[in-house]
Short mmCIF file of C-alpha atoms in Angstrom, two decimals:
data_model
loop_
_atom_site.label_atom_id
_atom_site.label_comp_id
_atom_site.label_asym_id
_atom_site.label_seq_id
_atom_site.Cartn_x
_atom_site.Cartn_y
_atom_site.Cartn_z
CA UNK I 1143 87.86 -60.85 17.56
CA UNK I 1144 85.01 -61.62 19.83
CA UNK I 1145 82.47 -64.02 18.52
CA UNK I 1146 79.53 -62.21 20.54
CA UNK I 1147 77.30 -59.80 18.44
CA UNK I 1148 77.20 -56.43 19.97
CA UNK I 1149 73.34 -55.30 21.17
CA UNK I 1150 73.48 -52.79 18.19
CA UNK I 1151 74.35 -55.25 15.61
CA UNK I 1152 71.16 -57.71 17.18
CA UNK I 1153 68.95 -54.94 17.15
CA UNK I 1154 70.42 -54.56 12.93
CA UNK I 1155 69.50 -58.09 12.30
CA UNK I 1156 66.11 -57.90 14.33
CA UNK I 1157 65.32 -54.65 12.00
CA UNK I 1158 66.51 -57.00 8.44
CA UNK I 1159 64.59 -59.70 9.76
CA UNK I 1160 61.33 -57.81 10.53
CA UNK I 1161 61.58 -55.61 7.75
CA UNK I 1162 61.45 -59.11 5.61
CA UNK I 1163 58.05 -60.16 6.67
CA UNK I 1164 56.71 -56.90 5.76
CA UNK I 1165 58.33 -57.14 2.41
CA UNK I 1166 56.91 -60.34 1.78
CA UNK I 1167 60.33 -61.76 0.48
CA UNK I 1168 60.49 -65.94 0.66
CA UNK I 1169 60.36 -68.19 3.11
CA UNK I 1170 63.57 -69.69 2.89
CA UNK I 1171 64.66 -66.07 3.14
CA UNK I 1172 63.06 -65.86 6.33
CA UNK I 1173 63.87 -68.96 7.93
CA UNK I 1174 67.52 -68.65 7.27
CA UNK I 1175 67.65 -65.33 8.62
CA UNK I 1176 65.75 -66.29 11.90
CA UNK I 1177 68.22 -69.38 11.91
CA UNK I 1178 71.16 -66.55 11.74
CA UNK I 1179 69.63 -65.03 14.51
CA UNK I 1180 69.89 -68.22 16.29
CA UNK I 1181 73.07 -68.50 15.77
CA UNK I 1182 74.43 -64.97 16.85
CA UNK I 1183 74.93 -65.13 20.76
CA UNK I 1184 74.98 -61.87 23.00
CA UNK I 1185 77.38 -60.52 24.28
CA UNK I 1186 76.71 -62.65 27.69
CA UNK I 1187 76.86 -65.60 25.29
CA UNK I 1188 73.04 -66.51 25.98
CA UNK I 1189 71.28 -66.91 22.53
CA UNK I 1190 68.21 -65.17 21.76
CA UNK I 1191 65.99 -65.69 18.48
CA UNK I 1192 62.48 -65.14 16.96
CA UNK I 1193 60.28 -67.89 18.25
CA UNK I 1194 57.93 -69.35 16.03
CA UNK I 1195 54.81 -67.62 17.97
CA UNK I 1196 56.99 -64.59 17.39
CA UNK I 1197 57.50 -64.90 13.71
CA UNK I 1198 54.34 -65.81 13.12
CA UNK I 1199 52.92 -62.42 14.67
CA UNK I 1200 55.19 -60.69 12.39
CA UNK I 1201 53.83 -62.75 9.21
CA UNK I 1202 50.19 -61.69 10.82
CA UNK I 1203 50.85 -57.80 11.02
CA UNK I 1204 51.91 -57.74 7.06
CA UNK I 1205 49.78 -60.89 5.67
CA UNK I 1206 52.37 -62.61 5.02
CA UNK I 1207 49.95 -65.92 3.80
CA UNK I 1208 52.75 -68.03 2.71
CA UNK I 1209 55.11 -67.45 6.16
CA UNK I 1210 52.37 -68.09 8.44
CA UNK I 1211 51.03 -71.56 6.48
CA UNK I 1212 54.18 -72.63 6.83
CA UNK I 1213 54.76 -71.91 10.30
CA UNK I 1214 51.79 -73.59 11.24
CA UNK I 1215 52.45 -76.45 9.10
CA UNK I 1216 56.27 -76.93 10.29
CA UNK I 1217 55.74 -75.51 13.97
CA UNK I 1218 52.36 -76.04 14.85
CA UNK I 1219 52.61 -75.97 18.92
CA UNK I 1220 55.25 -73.65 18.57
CA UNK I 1221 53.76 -71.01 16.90
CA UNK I 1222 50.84 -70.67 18.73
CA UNK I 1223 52.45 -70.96 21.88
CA UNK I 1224 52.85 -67.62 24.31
CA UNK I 1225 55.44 -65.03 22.86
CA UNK I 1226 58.33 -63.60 25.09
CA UNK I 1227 58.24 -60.56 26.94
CA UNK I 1228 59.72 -58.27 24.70
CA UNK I 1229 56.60 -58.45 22.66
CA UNK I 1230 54.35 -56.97 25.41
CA UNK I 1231 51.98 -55.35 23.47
CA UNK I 1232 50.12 -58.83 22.50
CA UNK I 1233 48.84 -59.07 26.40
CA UNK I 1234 46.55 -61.40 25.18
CA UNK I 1235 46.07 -65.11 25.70
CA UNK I 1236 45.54 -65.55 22.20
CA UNK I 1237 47.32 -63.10 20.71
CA UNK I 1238 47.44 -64.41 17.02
CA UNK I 1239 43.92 -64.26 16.55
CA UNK I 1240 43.38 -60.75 18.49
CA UNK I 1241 45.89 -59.59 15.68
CA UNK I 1242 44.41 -61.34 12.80
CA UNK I 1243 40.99 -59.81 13.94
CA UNK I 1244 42.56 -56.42 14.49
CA UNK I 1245 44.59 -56.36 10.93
CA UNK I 1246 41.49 -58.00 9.07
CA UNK I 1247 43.90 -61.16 8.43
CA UNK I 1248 41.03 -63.64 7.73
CA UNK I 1249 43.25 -65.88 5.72
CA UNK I 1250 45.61 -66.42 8.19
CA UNK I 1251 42.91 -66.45 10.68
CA UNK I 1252 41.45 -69.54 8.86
CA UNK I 1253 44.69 -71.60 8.90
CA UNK I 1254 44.60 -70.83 12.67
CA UNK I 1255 41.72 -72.11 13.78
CA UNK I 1256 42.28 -74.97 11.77
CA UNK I 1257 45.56 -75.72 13.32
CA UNK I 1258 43.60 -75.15 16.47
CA UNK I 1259 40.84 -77.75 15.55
CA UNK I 1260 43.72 -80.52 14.63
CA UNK I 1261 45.61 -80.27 17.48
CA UNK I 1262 43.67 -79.50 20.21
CA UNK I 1263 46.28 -79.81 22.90
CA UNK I 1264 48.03 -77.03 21.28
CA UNK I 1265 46.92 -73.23 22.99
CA UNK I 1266 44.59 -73.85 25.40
CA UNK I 1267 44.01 -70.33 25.78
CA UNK I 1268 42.99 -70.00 22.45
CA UNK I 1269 40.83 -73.20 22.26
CA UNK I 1270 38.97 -72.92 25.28
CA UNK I 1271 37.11 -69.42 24.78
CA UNK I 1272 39.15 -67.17 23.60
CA UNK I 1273 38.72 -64.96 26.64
CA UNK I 1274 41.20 -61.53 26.30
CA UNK I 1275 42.21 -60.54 29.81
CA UNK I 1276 40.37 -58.32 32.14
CA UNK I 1277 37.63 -57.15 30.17
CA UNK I 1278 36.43 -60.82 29.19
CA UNK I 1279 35.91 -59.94 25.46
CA UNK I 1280 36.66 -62.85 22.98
CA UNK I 1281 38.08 -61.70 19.55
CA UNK I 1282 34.28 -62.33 18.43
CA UNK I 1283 34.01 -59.05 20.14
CA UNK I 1284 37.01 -57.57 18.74
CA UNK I 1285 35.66 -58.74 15.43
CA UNK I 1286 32.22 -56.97 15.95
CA UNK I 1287 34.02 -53.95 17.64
CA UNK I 1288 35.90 -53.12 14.48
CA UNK I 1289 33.43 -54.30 11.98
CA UNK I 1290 34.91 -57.34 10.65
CA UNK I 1291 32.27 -59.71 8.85
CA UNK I 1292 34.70 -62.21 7.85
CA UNK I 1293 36.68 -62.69 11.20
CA UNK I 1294 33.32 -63.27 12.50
CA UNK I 1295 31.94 -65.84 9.93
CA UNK I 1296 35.27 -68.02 10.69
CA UNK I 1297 35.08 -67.50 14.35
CA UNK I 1298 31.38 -68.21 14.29
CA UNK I 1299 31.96 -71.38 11.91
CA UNK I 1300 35.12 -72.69 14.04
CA UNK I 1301 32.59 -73.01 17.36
CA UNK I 1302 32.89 -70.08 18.71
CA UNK I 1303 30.02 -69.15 20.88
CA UNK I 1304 27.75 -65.94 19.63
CA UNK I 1305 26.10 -65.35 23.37
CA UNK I 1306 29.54 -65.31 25.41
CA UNK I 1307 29.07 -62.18 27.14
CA UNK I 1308 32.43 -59.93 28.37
CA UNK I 1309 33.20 -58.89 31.97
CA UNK I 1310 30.02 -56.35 31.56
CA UNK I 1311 27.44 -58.99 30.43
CA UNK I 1312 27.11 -57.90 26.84
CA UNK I 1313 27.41 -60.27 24.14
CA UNK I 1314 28.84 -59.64 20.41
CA UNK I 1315 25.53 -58.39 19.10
CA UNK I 1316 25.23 -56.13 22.12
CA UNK I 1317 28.33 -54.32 20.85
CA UNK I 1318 26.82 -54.46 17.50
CA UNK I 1319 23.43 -52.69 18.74
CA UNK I 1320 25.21 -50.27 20.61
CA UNK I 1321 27.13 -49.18 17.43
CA UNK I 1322 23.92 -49.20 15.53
CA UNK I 1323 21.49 -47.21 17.84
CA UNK I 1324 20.30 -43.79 16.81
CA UNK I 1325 22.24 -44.54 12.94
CA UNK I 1326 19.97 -43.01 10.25
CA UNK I 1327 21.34 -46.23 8.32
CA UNK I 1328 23.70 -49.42 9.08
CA UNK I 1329 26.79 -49.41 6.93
CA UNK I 1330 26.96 -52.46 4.55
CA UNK I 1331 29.82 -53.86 7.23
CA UNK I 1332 27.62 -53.14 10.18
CA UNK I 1333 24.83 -54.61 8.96
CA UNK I 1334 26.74 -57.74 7.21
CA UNK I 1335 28.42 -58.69 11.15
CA UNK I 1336 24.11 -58.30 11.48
CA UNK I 1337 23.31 -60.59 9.39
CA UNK I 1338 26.28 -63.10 10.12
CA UNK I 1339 25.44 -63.40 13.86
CA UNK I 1340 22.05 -63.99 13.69
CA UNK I 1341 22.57 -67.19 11.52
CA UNK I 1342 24.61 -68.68 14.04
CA UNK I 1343 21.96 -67.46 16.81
CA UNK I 1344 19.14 -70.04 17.07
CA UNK I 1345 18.13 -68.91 20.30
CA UNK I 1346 18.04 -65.00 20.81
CA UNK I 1347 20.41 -64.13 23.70
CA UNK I 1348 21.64 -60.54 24.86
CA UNK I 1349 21.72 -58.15 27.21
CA UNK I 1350 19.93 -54.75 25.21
CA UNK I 1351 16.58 -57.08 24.21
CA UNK I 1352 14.74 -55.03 26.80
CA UNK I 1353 16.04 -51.74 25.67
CA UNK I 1354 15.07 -52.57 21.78
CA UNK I 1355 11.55 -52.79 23.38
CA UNK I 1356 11.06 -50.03 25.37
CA UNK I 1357 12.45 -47.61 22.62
CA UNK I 1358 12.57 -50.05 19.25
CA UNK I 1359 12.31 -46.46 17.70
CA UNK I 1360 16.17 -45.95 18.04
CA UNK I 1361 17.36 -48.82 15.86
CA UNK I 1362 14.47 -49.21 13.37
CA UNK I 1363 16.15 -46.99 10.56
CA UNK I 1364 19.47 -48.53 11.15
CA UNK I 1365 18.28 -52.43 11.22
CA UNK I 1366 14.68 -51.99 9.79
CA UNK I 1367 11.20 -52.73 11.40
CA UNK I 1368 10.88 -56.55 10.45
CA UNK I 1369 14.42 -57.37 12.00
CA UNK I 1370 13.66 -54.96 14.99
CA UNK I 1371 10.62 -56.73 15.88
CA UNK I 1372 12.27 -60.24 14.99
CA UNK I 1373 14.77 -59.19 17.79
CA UNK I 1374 12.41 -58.13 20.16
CA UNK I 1375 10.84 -61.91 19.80
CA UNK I 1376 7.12 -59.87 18.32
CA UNK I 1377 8.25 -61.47 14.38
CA UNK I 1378 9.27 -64.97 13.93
CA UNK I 1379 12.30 -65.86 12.16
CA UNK I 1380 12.60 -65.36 8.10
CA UNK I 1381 12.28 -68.44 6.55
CA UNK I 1382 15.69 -67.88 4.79
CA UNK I 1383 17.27 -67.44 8.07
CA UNK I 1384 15.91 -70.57 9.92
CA UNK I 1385 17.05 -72.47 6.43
CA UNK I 1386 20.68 -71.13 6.83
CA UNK I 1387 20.85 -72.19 10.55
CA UNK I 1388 20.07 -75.25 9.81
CA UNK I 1389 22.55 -75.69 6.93
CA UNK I 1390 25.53 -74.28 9.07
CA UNK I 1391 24.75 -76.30 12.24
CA UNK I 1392 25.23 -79.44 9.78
CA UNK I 1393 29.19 -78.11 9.10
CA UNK I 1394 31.73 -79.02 10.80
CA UNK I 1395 34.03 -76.30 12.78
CA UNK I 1396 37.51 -78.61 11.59
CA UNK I 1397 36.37 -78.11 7.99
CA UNK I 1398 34.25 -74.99 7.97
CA UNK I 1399 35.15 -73.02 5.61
CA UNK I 1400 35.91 -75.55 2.93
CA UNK I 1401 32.38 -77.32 3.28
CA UNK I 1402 30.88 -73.98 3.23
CA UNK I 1403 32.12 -73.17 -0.25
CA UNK I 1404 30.92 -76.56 -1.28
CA UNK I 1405 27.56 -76.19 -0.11
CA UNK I 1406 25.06 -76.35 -3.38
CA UNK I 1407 23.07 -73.06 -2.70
CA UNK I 1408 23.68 -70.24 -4.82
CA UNK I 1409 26.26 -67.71 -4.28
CA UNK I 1410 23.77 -65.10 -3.24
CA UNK I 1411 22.28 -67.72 -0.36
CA UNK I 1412 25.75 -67.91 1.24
CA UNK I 1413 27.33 -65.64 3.72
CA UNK I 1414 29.23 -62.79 2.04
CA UNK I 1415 32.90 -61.76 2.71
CA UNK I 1416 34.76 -65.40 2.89
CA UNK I 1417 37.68 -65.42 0.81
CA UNK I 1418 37.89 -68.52 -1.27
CA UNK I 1419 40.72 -70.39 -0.76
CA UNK I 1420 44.59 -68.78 0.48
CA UNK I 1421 45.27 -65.47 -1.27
CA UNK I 1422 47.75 -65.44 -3.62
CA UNK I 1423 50.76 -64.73 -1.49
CA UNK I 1424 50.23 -68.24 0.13
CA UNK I 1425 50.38 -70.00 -3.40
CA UNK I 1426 53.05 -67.16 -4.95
CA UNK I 1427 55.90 -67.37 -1.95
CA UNK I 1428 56.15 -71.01 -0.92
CA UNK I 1429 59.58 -72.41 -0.30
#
């Protein structure tokens, strides 16, 4: 009997092993049976297994907390290195976080830019500004495109810069204005990724300021008249909003999100939508 594994049996194990992450069973589980994988040659007798970068995009799609900690922990390099080609639909140069934007992973997204911040040799692509290919858009504009306050608050906290404009010149709250113009009102999320940018935004910089002013008419029921004209640079800043620049320039990006739920201001003073601490499937399903 031939010790090769026929292409339908692989494609059997590839369906167990996938179908693993999204059930959330343990890592051990996991590891073992991308270690089986390993050792399962084809039928040309070249063997071909789920990288780390791989797995860990599968632990990203279904939140699987306690996978991805570990493969950052026990595979840091690895697992945010570039995926093979058979997983062509992350076309990315950082396709982890694109995915943990797009899924609205922010826990995992956390323990990724920290693993980014303590080994900064590791992904250079997603280090040095995040850039998606062709259209220039980082995943803070992913995160603003598909309302996510949280993915933005980490982003924003790890260093990421709010004024980076894409291949067209518009910046993260351009794509936020041009969602909001001509809204009778700003959904809570809309209004939250608002809110968020601005504290990270000592300097106004974007592309629609002169648009606000010619016709401020068009966003004043979605953002209000005070932050319309605090855009448009005829308001100065709130006081509460120069205050909570100042206290988040003082973090550091390696240890953001920690120091931020340390802070001694009261709940209400502090950025809204940060989980605290690894959701229970990190601290549940450990090895």
């Amino acid at each position: 009997m031939s010790s090769a594994v026929s292409l339908e049996q692989r494609r059997c194990l590839s369906l167990l092993f996938y179908r693993a992450v999204r059930d959330l069973k343990p890592v051990w589980m996991l590891e073992d049976m991308r270690t089986m994988l390993a050792l399962c040659p084809d039928e040309d007798h070249s063997q071909k297994t789920y990288s780390p970068s791989e797995a860990l995009l599968y632990a990203v799609v279904h939140d699987h907390q306690a996978y991805a900690q570990y493969l950052l922990s026990r595979f840091p390099e690895e697992a945010l290195a570039e995926p093979g080609e058979r997983f062509c639909c992350c076309p990315t140069p950082s396709p982890h976080l694109s995915l943990a934007v797009r899924y609205d992973r922010h826990s995992i997204l956390g323990l990724i830019l920290q693993v980014v911040h303590r080994l900064p040799r590791a992904a250079p692509d997603v280090r040095e500004g995040l850039v998606q290919q062709g259209d220039g858009k980082t995943p803070l504009h992913l995160a603003c495109e598909m309302v996510r306050p949280e993915a933005m608050l980490l982003l924003l906290g790890s260093g990421e810069s709010p004024v980076a404009p894409d291949a067209q010149g518009l910046t993260p709250l351009d794509i936020l204005l041009e969602q909001l113009k001509d809204c009778k009102e700003a959904s809570r999320g809309r209004r939250q990724c608002v809110d968020t940018l601005l504290m990270f935004m000592p300097r106004l910089q974007f592309h629609m300021q002169g648009a606000l002013r010619r016709e401020p008419h068009r966003w004043t029921s979605a953002l209000g008249p005070d932050t319309v004209q605090f855009l448009t640079g005829q308001r100065p800043a709130p006081l509460l909003l120069i205050s909570m620049q100042t206290v988040l320039q003082q973090l550091s990006p390696t240890t953001f999100s920690d120091s931020l739920m340390q802070l001694p201001i009261p709940p209400s003073l502090k950025p809204a939508g940060l989980a605290h601490g690894p959701g229970p499937h990190c601290r549940d399903r450990t090895l």
